PDB file of C-alpha atoms in Angstrom:
ATOM      1  CA  ASN A   1      23.348   8.457 -23.619  1.00 78.00           C
ATOM      2  CA  ALA A   2      20.235   7.169 -23.042  1.00 83.00           C
ATOM      3  CA  MET A   3      19.286   4.710 -20.188  1.00 89.00           C
ATOM      4  CA  SER A   4      17.841   1.073 -21.498  1.00 92.00           C
ATOM      5  CA  VAL A   5      14.752  -0.358 -20.291  1.00 94.00           C
ATOM      6  CA  ASP A   6      17.382  -3.893 -19.724  1.00 94.00           C
ATOM      7  CA  ALA A   7      19.754  -1.114 -17.188  1.00 95.00           C
ATOM      8  CA  ILE A   8      16.403   0.445 -15.673  1.00 95.00           C
ATOM      9  CA  ALA A   9      15.364  -3.576 -14.706  1.00 96.00           C
ATOM     10  CA  LEU A  10      18.458  -4.323 -13.675  1.00 96.00           C
ATOM     11  CA  PHE A  11      18.707  -1.418 -11.430  1.00 96.00           C
ATOM     12  CA  ALA A  12      15.318  -1.884 -10.117  1.00 97.00           C
ATOM     13  CA  ILE A  13      16.771  -5.490  -9.227  1.00 97.00           C
ATOM     14  CA  LEU A  14      19.759  -3.687  -7.014  1.00 97.00           C
ATOM     15  CA  PHE A  15      17.693  -1.379  -5.772  1.00 97.00           C
ATOM     16  CA  ILE A  16      14.996  -3.505  -4.253  1.00 97.00           C
ATOM     17  CA  TRP A  17      17.342  -5.994  -3.597  1.00 97.00           C
ATOM     18  CA  GLN A  18      19.419  -3.348  -1.252  1.00 97.00           C
ATOM     19  CA  MET A  19      16.824  -2.853   1.692  1.00 96.00           C
ATOM     20  CA  PRO A  20      15.993  -6.169   2.973  1.00 97.00           C
ATOM     21  CA  HIS A  21      20.010  -6.710   2.409  1.00 97.00           C
ATOM     22  CA  PHE A  22      20.498  -3.520   4.824  1.00 96.00           C
ATOM     23  CA  LEU A  23      17.272  -3.719   7.365  1.00 96.00           C
ATOM     24  CA  GLY A  24      19.040  -7.314   7.852  1.00 96.00           C
ATOM     25  CA  LEU A  25      22.328  -5.770   8.901  1.00 96.00           C
ATOM     26  CA  ALA A  26      20.986  -2.720  10.847  1.00 96.00           C
ATOM     27  CA  ILE A  27      18.948  -5.057  12.929  1.00 96.00           C
ATOM     28  CA  MET A  28      22.187  -7.297  13.722  1.00 95.00           C
ATOM     29  CA  TYR A  29      24.404  -4.191  14.714  1.00 95.00           C
ATOM     30  CA  LYS A  30      21.249  -2.323  15.924  1.00 94.00           C
ATOM     31  CA  ASN A  31      22.910  -1.278  19.029  1.00 92.00           C
ATOM     32  CA  ASP A  32      26.385  -0.029  17.168  1.00 93.00           C
ATOM     33  CA  TYR A  33      24.358   1.635  15.370  1.00 93.00           C
ATOM     34  CA  ALA A  34      22.452   3.447  18.315  1.00 91.00           C
ATOM     35  CA  ALA A  35      26.045   4.127  20.291  1.00 92.00           C
ATOM     36  CA  GLY A  36      27.645   5.349  17.020  1.00 93.00           C
ATOM     37  CA  GLY A  37      24.630   8.011  16.566  1.00 92.00           C
ATOM     38  CA  PHE A  38      23.603   6.761  13.215  1.00 92.00           C
ATOM     39  CA  LYS A  39      19.958   6.509  12.944  1.00 91.00           C
ATOM     40  CA  MET A  40      19.320   3.812  10.893  1.00 93.00           C
ATOM     41  CA  LEU A  41      15.357   2.197  11.176  1.00 94.00           C
ATOM     42  CA  PRO A  42      16.090  -0.225  14.007  1.00 92.00           C
ATOM     43  CA  CYS A  43      17.674   2.427  16.359  1.00 93.00           C
ATOM     44  CA  VAL A  44      14.508   4.624  15.376  1.00 92.00           C
ATOM     45  CA  ASP A  45      11.969   1.900  15.596  1.00 90.00           C
ATOM     46  CA  ASN A  46       9.816   0.535  18.192  1.00 91.00           C
ATOM     47  CA  GLU A  47      11.104  -2.611  20.366  1.00 90.00           C
ATOM     48  CA  GLU A  48       9.192  -5.149  18.278  1.00 93.00           C
ATOM     49  CA  LEU A  49      10.650  -3.505  14.972  1.00 94.00           C
ATOM     50  CA  ASP A  50       7.222  -3.200  13.435  1.00 95.00           C
ATOM     51  CA  SER A  51       8.570  -0.411  10.683  1.00 96.00           C
ATOM     52  CA  THR A  52      12.069  -2.234   9.856  1.00 96.00           C
ATOM     53  CA  VAL A  53      10.231  -5.729   9.391  1.00 97.00           C
ATOM     54  CA  ARG A  54       7.372  -4.104   7.472  1.00 97.00           C
ATOM     55  CA  GLN A  55      10.052  -2.487   5.091  1.00 97.00           C
ATOM     56  CA  ILE A  56      11.753  -6.010   4.708  1.00 97.00           C
ATOM     57  CA  LEU A  57       8.485  -7.671   4.147  1.00 98.00           C
ATOM     58  CA  LEU A  58       7.450  -5.060   1.467  1.00 98.00           C
ATOM     59  CA  TYR A  59      10.976  -4.653   0.052  1.00 98.00           C
ATOM     60  CA  GLY A  60      11.276  -9.069  -0.373  1.00 97.00           C
ATOM     61  CA  LEU A  61       7.752  -9.035  -1.620  1.00 97.00           C
ATOM     62  CA  ALA A  62       8.171  -6.826  -4.213  1.00 97.00           C
ATOM     63  CA  LEU A  63      11.616  -8.281  -5.503  1.00 97.00           C
ATOM     64  CA  VAL A  64       9.653 -11.025  -6.702  1.00 97.00           C
ATOM     65  CA  PRO A  65       8.124  -9.563  -9.476  1.00 97.00           C
ATOM     66  CA  VAL A  66      10.879  -6.853 -10.352  1.00 98.00           C
ATOM     67  CA  SER A  67      13.239  -9.887 -10.608  1.00 97.00           C
ATOM     68  CA  LEU A  68      10.666 -11.132 -13.135  1.00 97.00           C
ATOM     69  CA  VAL A  69      11.050  -8.103 -15.461  1.00 97.00           C
ATOM     70  CA  PRO A  70      14.434  -9.168 -17.539  1.00 96.00           C
ATOM     71  CA  SER A  71      12.332 -12.610 -18.626  1.00 95.00           C
ATOM     72  CA  LEU A  72       9.341 -10.102 -19.670  1.00 95.00           C
ATOM     73  CA  ILE A  73      11.267  -7.993 -21.982  1.00 95.00           C
ATOM     74  CA  GLY A  74      12.981 -10.557 -23.429  1.00 92.00           C
ATOM     75  CA  MET A  75      16.575  -9.990 -21.707  1.00 93.00           C
ATOM     76  CA  ALA A  76      16.201 -13.275 -20.177  1.00 94.00           C
ATOM     77  CA  GLY A  77      14.316 -16.818 -20.517  1.00 94.00           C
ATOM     78  CA  PRO A  78      12.506 -19.448 -19.544  1.00 95.00           C
ATOM     79  CA  ALA A  79      14.869 -21.069 -17.295  1.00 95.00           C
ATOM     80  CA  TYR A  80      15.618 -17.524 -15.182  1.00 96.00           C
ATOM     81  CA  PHE A  81      11.989 -16.770 -14.806  1.00 97.00           C
ATOM     82  CA  THR A  82      12.122 -19.742 -12.991  1.00 96.00           C
ATOM     83  CA  ALA A  83      15.202 -19.338 -11.272  1.00 97.00           C
ATOM     84  CA  ALA A  84      13.841 -15.564 -10.441  1.00 97.00           C
ATOM     85  CA  VAL A  85      10.673 -17.253  -8.784  1.00 97.00           C
ATOM     86  CA  LEU A  86      12.192 -20.024  -6.779  1.00 97.00           C
ATOM     87  CA  LEU A  87      14.895 -17.622  -5.733  1.00 97.00           C
ATOM     88  CA  GLY A  88      12.729 -14.781  -4.946  1.00 97.00           C
ATOM     89  CA  LEU A  89      10.460 -17.159  -2.785  1.00 97.00           C
ATOM     90  CA  GLY A  90      13.423 -18.617  -0.619  1.00 97.00           C
ATOM     91  CA  PHE A  91      14.823 -14.742   0.001  1.00 97.00           C
ATOM     92  CA  PHE A  92      11.145 -13.602   1.132  1.00 98.00           C
ATOM     93  CA  SER A  93      10.764 -16.404   3.337  1.00 97.00           C
ATOM     94  CA  PHE A  94      13.777 -15.168   5.384  1.00 98.00           C
ATOM     95  CA  GLY A  95      12.301 -12.048   5.575  1.00 97.00           C
ATOM     96  CA  VAL A  96       9.114 -13.735   7.005  1.00 98.00           C
ATOM     97  CA  SER A  97      11.394 -15.446   9.432  1.00 97.00           C
ATOM     98  CA  VAL A  98      12.455 -12.643  10.331  1.00 97.00           C
ATOM     99  CA  ALA A  99       8.936 -10.783  10.855  1.00 96.00           C
ATOM    100  CA  VAL A 100       8.016 -13.774  13.041  1.00 97.00           C
ATOM    101  CA  THR A 101      10.805 -14.150  15.327  1.00 96.00           C
ATOM    102  CA  ARG A 102      12.289 -10.732  15.427  1.00 95.00           C
ATOM    103  CA  SER A 103      15.860 -12.084  16.616  1.00 94.00           C
ATOM    104  CA  ARG A 104      19.288 -11.110  15.736  1.00 95.00           C
ATOM    105  CA  ILE A 105      19.917 -15.022  14.461  1.00 97.00           C
ATOM    106  CA  ASP A 106      17.371 -14.510  11.819  1.00 97.00           C
ATOM    107  CA  ALA A 107      18.524 -10.942  10.555  1.00 97.00           C
ATOM    108  CA  LYS A 108      22.042 -12.534  10.224  1.00 97.00           C
ATOM    109  CA  LYS A 109      20.411 -15.085   8.045  1.00 97.00           C
ATOM    110  CA  LEU A 110      18.386 -12.614   5.397  1.00 97.00           C
ATOM    111  CA  PHE A 111      21.798 -10.637   5.668  1.00 97.00           C
ATOM    112  CA  PHE A 112      23.514 -13.728   4.361  1.00 97.00           C
ATOM    113  CA  ALA A 113      20.756 -14.948   2.281  1.00 97.00           C
ATOM    114  CA  SER A 114      20.843 -11.623   0.233  1.00 97.00           C
ATOM    115  CA  ILE A 115      24.741 -12.626  -0.100  1.00 96.00           C
ATOM    116  CA  ILE A 116      23.777 -15.479  -1.889  1.00 97.00           C
ATOM    117  CA  TYR A 117      20.643 -14.379  -3.851  1.00 97.00           C
ATOM    118  CA  LEU A 118      22.035 -12.159  -6.026  1.00 96.00           C
ATOM    119  CA  PRO A 119      24.659 -13.891  -7.271  1.00 97.00           C
ATOM    120  CA  LEU A 120      22.332 -16.740  -7.945  1.00 97.00           C
ATOM    121  CA  LEU A 121      19.916 -14.763  -9.594  1.00 97.00           C
ATOM    122  CA  LEU A 122      22.987 -13.020 -11.816  1.00 95.00           C
ATOM    123  CA  GLY A 123      24.398 -15.858 -12.717  1.00 96.00           C
ATOM    124  CA  ALA A 124      21.025 -17.379 -13.616  1.00 96.00           C
ATOM    125  CA  MET A 125      20.530 -14.713 -15.772  1.00 94.00           C
ATOM    126  CA  LEU A 126      24.138 -15.283 -17.502  1.00 94.00           C
ATOM    127  CA  LEU A 127      23.535 -19.141 -18.249  1.00 93.00           C
ATOM    128  CA  ASP A 128      19.830 -18.265 -19.596  1.00 88.00           C
ATOM    129  CA  ARG A 129      21.746 -16.388 -22.145  1.00 81.00           C
ATOM    130  CA  MET A 130      24.248 -18.608 -23.221  1.00 78.00           C
TER     131      MET A 130
END
């Protein structure tokens, strides 16, 4: 009945990853959420999506060091560490694209990048342990 450090590390990765993932989705369907009465951040943000973009960038940047924790606590090795850095920076670059263009198309790319990022990261962890 205890929570291991490994479990906390995985939880932290998933928790931080979900924010850019869902904010990308919320930008894509901003009008639909607004029409349905759902107060997603892009719906209540200003037209330039300043708060939304700031959240995408902050969480995307935070994901890089948090995804390195499994290597730092001995849960994964150097191959995972390298993969986590490369994947994290790649994922963050999609967030930067959204910040620059503020476009639905780049939000969609961010959303799909998030879907690719997570299984690749976890797969790298699995392969590193083999």
